[in-house]
């Protein structure tokens, strides 16, 4: 008759009574990991771009790099929503096998430049969705103050300290920064006697 079946107890497998030549096929599965499988569309790339396995409750991070003129859309898939830190997207925790999909869309290009004076402004460039906003950080050199030059083509924004936020950007634009020397007015007055200014 046909030889079938057996029993697995712990890590020991015992066949039923053997009455003829037979073979046993053993396969293994790793129950101690979960796997995140990514996919990416056109106009950008991710690193790593391959399935990644971690212990249940672990984290998986991807470096997301849009092509010039594009920005990353919110990722989809079956994985829990992750968080962004710059261009790094981290899914944490990962409790079960899941997928994450990355896609990119054309956006508006926002750049910055220094029209006059001494100082820096960051970021130098950013691609965002139409209608989005960009925060620029001004760093005037000693003795200079920050301002927006008339050559700027971005919409008007608001200041909080040395951070300038430009809202509702719907077309490519350049934020032209200006750093003006800080000047003081000195007024002299005479009480009694005489003096000569020099």
mmCIF file with all atom_site columns, C-alpha atoms in Angstrom, residues 4-193:
data_model
loop_
_atom_site.group_PDB
_atom_site.id
_atom_site.type_symbol
_atom_site.label_atom_id
_atom_site.label_alt_id
_atom_site.label_comp_id
_atom_site.label_asym_id
_atom_site.label_entity_id
_atom_site.label_seq_id
_atom_site.pdbx_PDB_ins_code
_atom_site.Cartn_x
_atom_site.Cartn_y
_atom_site.Cartn_z
_atom_site.occupancy
_atom_site.B_iso_or_equiv
_atom_site.pdbx_formal_charge
_atom_site.auth_seq_id
_atom_site.auth_comp_id
_atom_site.auth_asym_id
_atom_site.auth_atom_id
_atom_site.pdbx_PDB_model_num
ATOM 1   C CA . UNK A 1 4   ? 1.740  8.441   3.771   1.00 0.00 ? 4   UNK A CA 1
ATOM 2   C CA . UNK A 1 5   ? 1.912  10.741  6.737   1.00 0.00 ? 5   UNK A CA 1
ATOM 3   C CA . UNK A 1 6   ? 3.848  11.174  9.891   1.00 0.00 ? 6   UNK A CA 1
ATOM 4   C CA . UNK A 1 7   ? 4.034  13.431  12.923  1.00 0.00 ? 7   UNK A CA 1
ATOM 5   C CA . UNK A 1 8   ? 6.182  16.488  13.747  1.00 0.00 ? 8   UNK A CA 1
ATOM 6   C CA . UNK A 1 9   ? 6.806  16.939  17.465  1.00 0.00 ? 9   UNK A CA 1
ATOM 7   C CA . UNK A 1 10  ? 9.034  19.902  18.213  1.00 0.00 ? 10  UNK A CA 1
ATOM 8   C CA . UNK A 1 11  ? 11.894 19.519  15.751  1.00 0.00 ? 11  UNK A CA 1
ATOM 9   C CA . UNK A 1 12  ? 11.491 15.742  15.341  1.00 0.00 ? 12  UNK A CA 1
ATOM 10  C CA . UNK A 1 13  ? 9.480  14.236  12.480  1.00 0.00 ? 13  UNK A CA 1
ATOM 11  C CA . UNK A 1 14  ? 8.438  10.579  12.768  1.00 0.00 ? 14  UNK A CA 1
ATOM 12  C CA . UNK A 1 15  ? 6.971  8.772   9.776   1.00 0.00 ? 15  UNK A CA 1
ATOM 13  C CA . UNK A 1 16  ? 4.125  6.337   9.994   1.00 0.00 ? 16  UNK A CA 1
ATOM 14  C CA . UNK A 1 17  ? 5.014  2.649   9.692   1.00 0.00 ? 17  UNK A CA 1
ATOM 15  C CA . UNK A 1 18  ? 7.250  2.170   6.662   1.00 0.00 ? 18  UNK A CA 1
ATOM 16  C CA . UNK A 1 19  ? 6.135  -0.684  4.424   1.00 0.00 ? 19  UNK A CA 1
ATOM 17  C CA . UNK A 1 20  ? 7.995  0.204   1.238   1.00 0.00 ? 20  UNK A CA 1
ATOM 18  C CA . UNK A 1 21  ? 10.751 2.454   -0.116  1.00 0.00 ? 21  UNK A CA 1
ATOM 19  C CA . UNK A 1 22  ? 9.730  6.110   0.224   1.00 0.00 ? 22  UNK A CA 1
ATOM 20  C CA . UNK A 1 23  ? 11.040 9.670   0.392   1.00 0.00 ? 23  UNK A CA 1
ATOM 21  C CA . UNK A 1 24  ? 10.380 12.497  2.831   1.00 0.00 ? 24  UNK A CA 1
ATOM 22  C CA . UNK A 1 25  ? 10.456 16.106  1.622   1.00 0.00 ? 25  UNK A CA 1
ATOM 23  C CA . UNK A 1 26  ? 11.185 18.722  4.290   1.00 0.00 ? 26  UNK A CA 1
ATOM 24  C CA . UNK A 1 27  ? 10.684 22.464  3.776   1.00 0.00 ? 27  UNK A CA 1
ATOM 25  C CA . UNK A 1 28  ? 11.433 25.342  6.124   1.00 0.00 ? 28  UNK A CA 1
ATOM 26  C CA . UNK A 1 29  ? 9.869  28.732  6.803   1.00 0.00 ? 29  UNK A CA 1
ATOM 27  C CA . UNK A 1 30  ? 11.329 31.461  8.981   1.00 0.00 ? 30  UNK A CA 1
ATOM 28  C CA . UNK A 1 31  ? 8.606  32.485  11.396  1.00 0.00 ? 31  UNK A CA 1
ATOM 29  C CA . UNK A 1 32  ? 10.916 34.963  13.125  1.00 0.00 ? 32  UNK A CA 1
ATOM 30  C CA . UNK A 1 33  ? 10.941 37.655  10.419  1.00 0.00 ? 33  UNK A CA 1
ATOM 31  C CA . UNK A 1 34  ? 8.548  39.758  8.388   1.00 0.00 ? 34  UNK A CA 1
ATOM 32  C CA . UNK A 1 35  ? 9.297  41.079  4.911   1.00 0.00 ? 35  UNK A CA 1
ATOM 33  C CA . UNK A 1 36  ? 8.625  44.497  3.382   1.00 0.00 ? 36  UNK A CA 1
ATOM 34  C CA . UNK A 1 37  ? 8.447  44.390  -0.413  1.00 0.00 ? 37  UNK A CA 1
ATOM 35  C CA . UNK A 1 38  ? 8.863  47.774  -2.167  1.00 0.00 ? 38  UNK A CA 1
ATOM 36  C CA . UNK A 1 39  ? 7.935  48.930  -5.657  1.00 0.00 ? 39  UNK A CA 1
ATOM 37  C CA . UNK A 1 40  ? 8.779  52.227  -7.343  1.00 0.00 ? 40  UNK A CA 1
ATOM 38  C CA . UNK A 1 41  ? 7.336  54.059  -10.341 1.00 0.00 ? 41  UNK A CA 1
ATOM 39  C CA . UNK A 1 42  ? 8.980  56.239  -12.953 1.00 0.00 ? 42  UNK A CA 1
ATOM 40  C CA . UNK A 1 43  ? 10.753 59.564  -12.349 1.00 0.00 ? 43  UNK A CA 1
ATOM 41  C CA . UNK A 1 44  ? 12.578 58.615  -9.179  1.00 0.00 ? 44  UNK A CA 1
ATOM 42  C CA . UNK A 1 45  ? 14.397 55.888  -7.274  1.00 0.00 ? 45  UNK A CA 1
ATOM 43  C CA . UNK A 1 46  ? 14.583 54.284  -3.833  1.00 0.00 ? 46  UNK A CA 1
ATOM 44  C CA . UNK A 1 47  ? 17.385 52.623  -1.865  1.00 0.00 ? 47  UNK A CA 1
ATOM 45  C CA . UNK A 1 48  ? 17.146 49.755  -1.088  1.00 0.00 ? 48  UNK A CA 1
ATOM 46  C CA . UNK A 1 49  ? 14.971 48.599  -3.986  1.00 0.00 ? 49  UNK A CA 1
ATOM 47  C CA . UNK A 1 50  ? 14.552 44.983  -2.888  1.00 0.00 ? 50  UNK A CA 1
ATOM 48  C CA . UNK A 1 51  ? 12.516 43.062  -0.292  1.00 0.00 ? 51  UNK A CA 1
ATOM 49  C CA . UNK A 1 52  ? 13.875 43.549  3.212   1.00 0.00 ? 52  UNK A CA 1
ATOM 50  C CA . UNK A 1 53  ? 13.235 41.257  6.165   1.00 0.00 ? 53  UNK A CA 1
ATOM 51  C CA . UNK A 1 54  ? 13.282 42.360  9.801   1.00 0.00 ? 54  UNK A CA 1
ATOM 52  C CA . UNK A 1 55  ? 12.166 40.961  13.126  1.00 0.00 ? 55  UNK A CA 1
ATOM 53  C CA . UNK A 1 56  ? 8.484  41.606  13.847  1.00 0.00 ? 56  UNK A CA 1
ATOM 54  C CA . UNK A 1 57  ? 8.198  45.123  15.250  1.00 0.00 ? 57  UNK A CA 1
ATOM 55  C CA . UNK A 1 58  ? 11.355 46.262  13.456  1.00 0.00 ? 58  UNK A CA 1
ATOM 56  C CA . UNK A 1 59  ? 11.791 49.230  11.141  1.00 0.00 ? 59  UNK A CA 1
ATOM 57  C CA . UNK A 1 60  ? 12.627 49.598  7.448   1.00 0.00 ? 60  UNK A CA 1
ATOM 58  C CA . UNK A 1 61  ? 13.957 52.846  5.956   1.00 0.00 ? 61  UNK A CA 1
ATOM 59  C CA . UNK A 1 62  ? 14.177 53.940  2.317   1.00 0.00 ? 62  UNK A CA 1
ATOM 60  C CA . UNK A 1 63  ? 16.159 56.767  0.746   1.00 0.00 ? 63  UNK A CA 1
ATOM 61  C CA . UNK A 1 64  ? 13.724 58.313  -1.746  1.00 0.00 ? 64  UNK A CA 1
ATOM 62  C CA . UNK A 1 65  ? 15.277 60.327  -4.601  1.00 0.00 ? 65  UNK A CA 1
ATOM 63  C CA . UNK A 1 66  ? 12.966 62.072  -7.084  1.00 0.00 ? 66  UNK A CA 1
ATOM 64  C CA . UNK A 1 67  ? 14.316 63.000  -10.515 1.00 0.00 ? 67  UNK A CA 1
ATOM 65  C CA . UNK A 1 68  ? 14.862 66.712  -11.174 1.00 0.00 ? 68  UNK A CA 1
ATOM 66  C CA . UNK A 1 69  ? 11.532 68.509  -11.433 1.00 0.00 ? 69  UNK A CA 1
ATOM 67  C CA . UNK A 1 70  ? 9.606  65.792  -9.552  1.00 0.00 ? 70  UNK A CA 1
ATOM 68  C CA . UNK A 1 71  ? 8.543  65.215  -5.948  1.00 0.00 ? 71  UNK A CA 1
ATOM 69  C CA . UNK A 1 72  ? 7.580  62.106  -3.998  1.00 0.00 ? 72  UNK A CA 1
ATOM 70  C CA . UNK A 1 73  ? 3.886  61.369  -3.497  1.00 0.00 ? 73  UNK A CA 1
ATOM 71  C CA . UNK A 1 74  ? 2.693  59.869  -0.186  1.00 0.00 ? 74  UNK A CA 1
ATOM 72  C CA . UNK A 1 75  ? 3.666  56.167  -0.305  1.00 0.00 ? 75  UNK A CA 1
ATOM 73  C CA . UNK A 1 76  ? 0.952  53.530  -0.668  1.00 0.00 ? 76  UNK A CA 1
ATOM 74  C CA . UNK A 1 77  ? 0.743  49.775  -0.216  1.00 0.00 ? 77  UNK A CA 1
ATOM 75  C CA . UNK A 1 78  ? -0.268 47.568  2.691   1.00 0.00 ? 78  UNK A CA 1
ATOM 76  C CA . UNK A 1 79  ? 2.453  48.613  5.158   1.00 0.00 ? 79  UNK A CA 1
ATOM 77  C CA . UNK A 1 80  ? 1.628  50.971  8.034   1.00 0.00 ? 80  UNK A CA 1
ATOM 78  C CA . UNK A 1 81  ? 2.102  54.663  7.253   1.00 0.00 ? 81  UNK A CA 1
ATOM 79  C CA . UNK A 1 82  ? 5.676  55.777  7.831   1.00 0.00 ? 82  UNK A CA 1
ATOM 80  C CA . UNK A 1 83  ? 7.397  59.048  8.658   1.00 0.00 ? 83  UNK A CA 1
ATOM 81  C CA . UNK A 1 84  ? 9.651  61.362  6.633   1.00 0.00 ? 84  UNK A CA 1
ATOM 82  C CA . UNK A 1 85  ? 12.996 62.816  7.729   1.00 0.00 ? 85  UNK A CA 1
ATOM 83  C CA . UNK A 1 86  ? 14.270 64.734  4.736   1.00 0.00 ? 86  UNK A CA 1
ATOM 84  C CA . UNK A 1 87  ? 14.331 62.237  1.855   1.00 0.00 ? 87  UNK A CA 1
ATOM 85  C CA . UNK A 1 88  ? 14.297 59.174  4.138   1.00 0.00 ? 88  UNK A CA 1
ATOM 86  C CA . UNK A 1 89  ? 10.980 57.340  4.627   1.00 0.00 ? 89  UNK A CA 1
ATOM 87  C CA . UNK A 1 90  ? 10.830 54.987  7.638   1.00 0.00 ? 90  UNK A CA 1
ATOM 88  C CA . UNK A 1 91  ? 8.153  52.376  8.350   1.00 0.00 ? 91  UNK A CA 1
ATOM 89  C CA . UNK A 1 92  ? 8.162  51.583  12.069  1.00 0.00 ? 92  UNK A CA 1
ATOM 90  C CA . UNK A 1 93  ? 7.006  49.183  13.411  1.00 0.00 ? 93  UNK A CA 1
ATOM 91  C CA . UNK A 1 94  ? 6.528  46.441  10.829  1.00 0.00 ? 94  UNK A CA 1
ATOM 92  C CA . UNK A 1 95  ? 4.294  43.752  12.345  1.00 0.00 ? 95  UNK A CA 1
ATOM 93  C CA . UNK A 1 96  ? 3.593  41.524  9.318   1.00 0.00 ? 96  UNK A CA 1
ATOM 94  C CA . UNK A 1 97  ? 4.584  40.982  5.695   1.00 0.00 ? 97  UNK A CA 1
ATOM 95  C CA . UNK A 1 98  ? 3.535  44.035  3.681   1.00 0.00 ? 98  UNK A CA 1
ATOM 96  C CA . UNK A 1 99  ? 4.186  46.096  0.554   1.00 0.00 ? 99  UNK A CA 1
ATOM 97  C CA . UNK A 1 100 ? 5.100  49.755  0.086   1.00 0.00 ? 100 UNK A CA 1
ATOM 98  C CA . UNK A 1 101 ? 4.781  51.622  -3.210  1.00 0.00 ? 101 UNK A CA 1
ATOM 99  C CA . UNK A 1 102 ? 6.552  54.843  -4.166  1.00 0.00 ? 102 UNK A CA 1
ATOM 100 C CA . UNK A 1 103 ? 5.431  57.199  -6.935  1.00 0.00 ? 103 UNK A CA 1
ATOM 101 C CA . UNK A 1 104 ? 6.558  60.591  -8.191  1.00 0.00 ? 104 UNK A CA 1
ATOM 102 C CA . UNK A 1 105 ? 4.783  63.535  -9.821  1.00 0.00 ? 105 UNK A CA 1
ATOM 103 C CA . UNK A 1 106 ? 5.907  66.650  -11.627 1.00 0.00 ? 106 UNK A CA 1
ATOM 104 C CA . UNK A 1 107 ? 6.026  69.686  -9.355  1.00 0.00 ? 107 UNK A CA 1
ATOM 105 C CA . UNK A 1 108 ? 7.120  73.300  -9.180  1.00 0.00 ? 108 UNK A CA 1
ATOM 106 C CA . UNK A 1 109 ? 10.786 74.176  -8.752  1.00 0.00 ? 109 UNK A CA 1
ATOM 107 C CA . UNK A 1 110 ? 11.674 76.721  -6.063  1.00 0.00 ? 110 UNK A CA 1
ATOM 108 C CA . UNK A 1 111 ? 15.222 78.080  -5.893  1.00 0.00 ? 111 UNK A CA 1
ATOM 109 C CA . UNK A 1 112 ? 16.995 80.688  -3.774  1.00 0.00 ? 112 UNK A CA 1
ATOM 110 C CA . UNK A 1 113 ? 19.797 83.145  -4.475  1.00 0.00 ? 113 UNK A CA 1
ATOM 111 C CA . UNK A 1 114 ? 21.592 86.025  -2.766  1.00 0.00 ? 114 UNK A CA 1
ATOM 112 C CA . UNK A 1 115 ? 21.154 89.290  -4.651  1.00 0.00 ? 115 UNK A CA 1
ATOM 113 C CA . UNK A 1 116 ? 23.283 91.487  -2.381  1.00 0.00 ? 116 UNK A CA 1
ATOM 114 C CA . UNK A 1 117 ? 25.172 91.584  0.891   1.00 0.00 ? 117 UNK A CA 1
ATOM 115 C CA . UNK A 1 118 ? 26.804 88.910  3.000   1.00 0.00 ? 118 UNK A CA 1
ATOM 116 C CA . UNK A 1 119 ? 24.923 85.818  4.198   1.00 0.00 ? 119 UNK A CA 1
ATOM 117 C CA . UNK A 1 120 ? 23.389 82.535  3.109   1.00 0.00 ? 120 UNK A CA 1
ATOM 118 C CA . UNK A 1 121 ? 19.882 81.175  2.522   1.00 0.00 ? 121 UNK A CA 1
ATOM 119 C CA . UNK A 1 122 ? 18.787 77.526  2.479   1.00 0.00 ? 122 UNK A CA 1
ATOM 120 C CA . UNK A 1 123 ? 17.518 75.413  0.811   1.00 0.00 ? 123 UNK A CA 1
ATOM 121 C CA . UNK A 1 124 ? 19.173 76.249  -2.497  1.00 0.00 ? 124 UNK A CA 1
ATOM 122 C CA . UNK A 1 125 ? 16.401 74.429  -4.366  1.00 0.00 ? 125 UNK A CA 1
ATOM 123 C CA . UNK A 1 126 ? 13.283 72.395  -3.650  1.00 0.00 ? 126 UNK A CA 1
ATOM 124 C CA . UNK A 1 127 ? 10.617 70.676  -5.756  1.00 0.00 ? 127 UNK A CA 1
ATOM 125 C CA . UNK A 1 128 ? 7.129  70.676  -4.255  1.00 0.00 ? 128 UNK A CA 1
ATOM 126 C CA . UNK A 1 129 ? 3.545  69.979  -5.250  1.00 0.00 ? 129 UNK A CA 1
ATOM 127 C CA . UNK A 1 130 ? 1.732  72.945  -6.797  1.00 0.00 ? 130 UNK A CA 1
ATOM 128 C CA . UNK A 1 131 ? 0.152  74.968  -3.996  1.00 0.00 ? 131 UNK A CA 1
ATOM 129 C CA . UNK A 1 132 ? 2.694  73.872  -1.413  1.00 0.00 ? 132 UNK A CA 1
ATOM 130 C CA . UNK A 1 133 ? 5.035  75.973  0.697   1.00 0.00 ? 133 UNK A CA 1
ATOM 131 C CA . UNK A 1 134 ? 8.775  76.241  1.349   1.00 0.00 ? 134 UNK A CA 1
ATOM 132 C CA . UNK A 1 135 ? 10.559 77.482  4.469   1.00 0.00 ? 135 UNK A CA 1
ATOM 133 C CA . UNK A 1 136 ? 13.800 79.362  3.852   1.00 0.00 ? 136 UNK A CA 1
ATOM 134 C CA . UNK A 1 137 ? 16.374 79.856  6.599   1.00 0.00 ? 137 UNK A CA 1
ATOM 135 C CA . UNK A 1 138 ? 18.444 83.047  6.403   1.00 0.00 ? 138 UNK A CA 1
ATOM 136 C CA . UNK A 1 139 ? 21.883 83.280  8.012   1.00 0.00 ? 139 UNK A CA 1
ATOM 137 C CA . UNK A 1 140 ? 23.155 86.887  7.822   1.00 0.00 ? 140 UNK A CA 1
ATOM 138 C CA . UNK A 1 141 ? 26.862 87.518  8.343   1.00 0.00 ? 141 UNK A CA 1
ATOM 139 C CA . UNK A 1 142 ? 27.859 89.593  11.358  1.00 0.00 ? 142 UNK A CA 1
ATOM 140 C CA . UNK A 1 143 ? 26.720 93.180  10.877  1.00 0.00 ? 143 UNK A CA 1
ATOM 141 C CA . UNK A 1 144 ? 24.041 92.346  8.287   1.00 0.00 ? 144 UNK A CA 1
ATOM 142 C CA . UNK A 1 145 ? 20.271 91.889  8.401   1.00 0.00 ? 145 UNK A CA 1
ATOM 143 C CA . UNK A 1 146 ? 18.096 89.699  6.147   1.00 0.00 ? 146 UNK A CA 1
ATOM 144 C CA . UNK A 1 147 ? 15.522 90.983  3.665   1.00 0.00 ? 147 UNK A CA 1
ATOM 145 C CA . UNK A 1 148 ? 13.733 89.946  0.450   1.00 0.00 ? 148 UNK A CA 1
ATOM 146 C CA . UNK A 1 149 ? 15.103 91.573  -2.692  1.00 0.00 ? 149 UNK A CA 1
ATOM 147 C CA . UNK A 1 150 ? 12.806 93.174  -5.270  1.00 0.00 ? 150 UNK A CA 1
ATOM 148 C CA . UNK A 1 151 ? 14.130 90.675  -7.838  1.00 0.00 ? 151 UNK A CA 1
ATOM 149 C CA . UNK A 1 152 ? 12.393 87.784  -6.004  1.00 0.00 ? 152 UNK A CA 1
ATOM 150 C CA . UNK A 1 153 ? 9.723  86.045  -8.108  1.00 0.00 ? 153 UNK A CA 1
ATOM 151 C CA . UNK A 1 154 ? 8.143  83.947  -5.345  1.00 0.00 ? 154 UNK A CA 1
ATOM 152 C CA . UNK A 1 155 ? 4.894  84.945  -3.613  1.00 0.00 ? 155 UNK A CA 1
ATOM 153 C CA . UNK A 1 156 ? 5.141  87.067  -0.493  1.00 0.00 ? 156 UNK A CA 1
ATOM 154 C CA . UNK A 1 157 ? 5.741  85.145  2.713   1.00 0.00 ? 157 UNK A CA 1
ATOM 155 C CA . UNK A 1 158 ? 5.990  85.657  6.452   1.00 0.00 ? 158 UNK A CA 1
ATOM 156 C CA . UNK A 1 159 ? 8.937  85.974  8.826   1.00 0.00 ? 159 UNK A CA 1
ATOM 157 C CA . UNK A 1 160 ? 9.467  84.141  12.118  1.00 0.00 ? 160 UNK A CA 1
ATOM 158 C CA . UNK A 1 161 ? 12.914 85.131  13.263  1.00 0.00 ? 161 UNK A CA 1
ATOM 159 C CA . UNK A 1 162 ? 15.273 84.361  10.369  1.00 0.00 ? 162 UNK A CA 1
ATOM 160 C CA . UNK A 1 163 ? 12.893 81.765  8.847   1.00 0.00 ? 163 UNK A CA 1
ATOM 161 C CA . UNK A 1 164 ? 10.829 82.988  5.885   1.00 0.00 ? 164 UNK A CA 1
ATOM 162 C CA . UNK A 1 165 ? 7.844  80.838  4.827   1.00 0.00 ? 165 UNK A CA 1
ATOM 163 C CA . UNK A 1 166 ? 6.497  81.204  1.282   1.00 0.00 ? 166 UNK A CA 1
ATOM 164 C CA . UNK A 1 167 ? 2.977  79.708  0.934   1.00 0.00 ? 167 UNK A CA 1
ATOM 165 C CA . UNK A 1 168 ? 0.824  78.691  -2.036  1.00 0.00 ? 168 UNK A CA 1
ATOM 166 C CA . UNK A 1 169 ? 3.563  78.348  -4.658  1.00 0.00 ? 169 UNK A CA 1
ATOM 167 C CA . UNK A 1 170 ? 1.904  77.421  -7.965  1.00 0.00 ? 170 UNK A CA 1
ATOM 168 C CA . UNK A 1 171 ? 4.721  78.126  -10.456 1.00 0.00 ? 171 UNK A CA 1
ATOM 169 C CA . UNK A 1 172 ? 8.508  77.904  -10.622 1.00 0.00 ? 172 UNK A CA 1
ATOM 170 C CA . UNK A 1 173 ? 10.066 80.831  -8.762  1.00 0.00 ? 173 UNK A CA 1
ATOM 171 C CA . UNK A 1 174 ? 13.279 82.163  -7.258  1.00 0.00 ? 174 UNK A CA 1
ATOM 172 C CA . UNK A 1 175 ? 13.526 83.684  -3.808  1.00 0.00 ? 175 UNK A CA 1
ATOM 173 C CA . UNK A 1 176 ? 16.094 86.487  -4.034  1.00 0.00 ? 176 UNK A CA 1
ATOM 174 C CA . UNK A 1 177 ? 17.600 87.231  -0.629  1.00 0.00 ? 177 UNK A CA 1
ATOM 175 C CA . UNK A 1 178 ? 19.305 90.466  0.312   1.00 0.00 ? 178 UNK A CA 1
ATOM 176 C CA . UNK A 1 179 ? 21.577 91.116  3.279   1.00 0.00 ? 179 UNK A CA 1
ATOM 177 C CA . UNK A 1 180 ? 21.808 94.790  4.228   1.00 0.00 ? 180 UNK A CA 1
ATOM 178 C CA . UNK A 1 181 ? 24.537 96.285  6.427   1.00 0.00 ? 181 UNK A CA 1
ATOM 179 C CA . UNK A 1 182 ? 23.182 97.223  9.821   1.00 0.00 ? 182 UNK A CA 1
ATOM 180 C CA . UNK A 1 183 ? 23.630 100.979 10.262  1.00 0.00 ? 183 UNK A CA 1
ATOM 181 C CA . UNK A 1 184 ? 23.181 103.229 13.268  1.00 0.00 ? 184 UNK A CA 1
ATOM 182 C CA . UNK A 1 185 ? 22.309 106.900 13.492  1.00 0.00 ? 185 UNK A CA 1
ATOM 183 C CA . UNK A 1 186 ? 24.344 108.942 15.980  1.00 0.00 ? 186 UNK A CA 1
ATOM 184 C CA . UNK A 1 187 ? 22.848 112.254 17.096  1.00 0.00 ? 187 UNK A CA 1
ATOM 185 C CA . UNK A 1 188 ? 25.020 114.748 18.952  1.00 0.00 ? 188 UNK A CA 1
ATOM 186 C CA . UNK A 1 189 ? 23.739 117.433 21.284  1.00 0.00 ? 189 UNK A CA 1
ATOM 187 C CA . UNK A 1 190 ? 25.496 120.238 23.120  1.00 0.00 ? 190 UNK A CA 1
ATOM 188 C CA . UNK A 1 191 ? 24.748 121.135 26.695  1.00 0.00 ? 191 UNK A CA 1
ATOM 189 C CA . UNK A 1 192 ? 27.168 123.914 27.655  1.00 0.00 ? 192 UNK A CA 1
ATOM 190 C CA . UNK A 1 193 ? 30.603 124.848 26.469  1.00 0.00 ? 193 UNK A CA 1
#
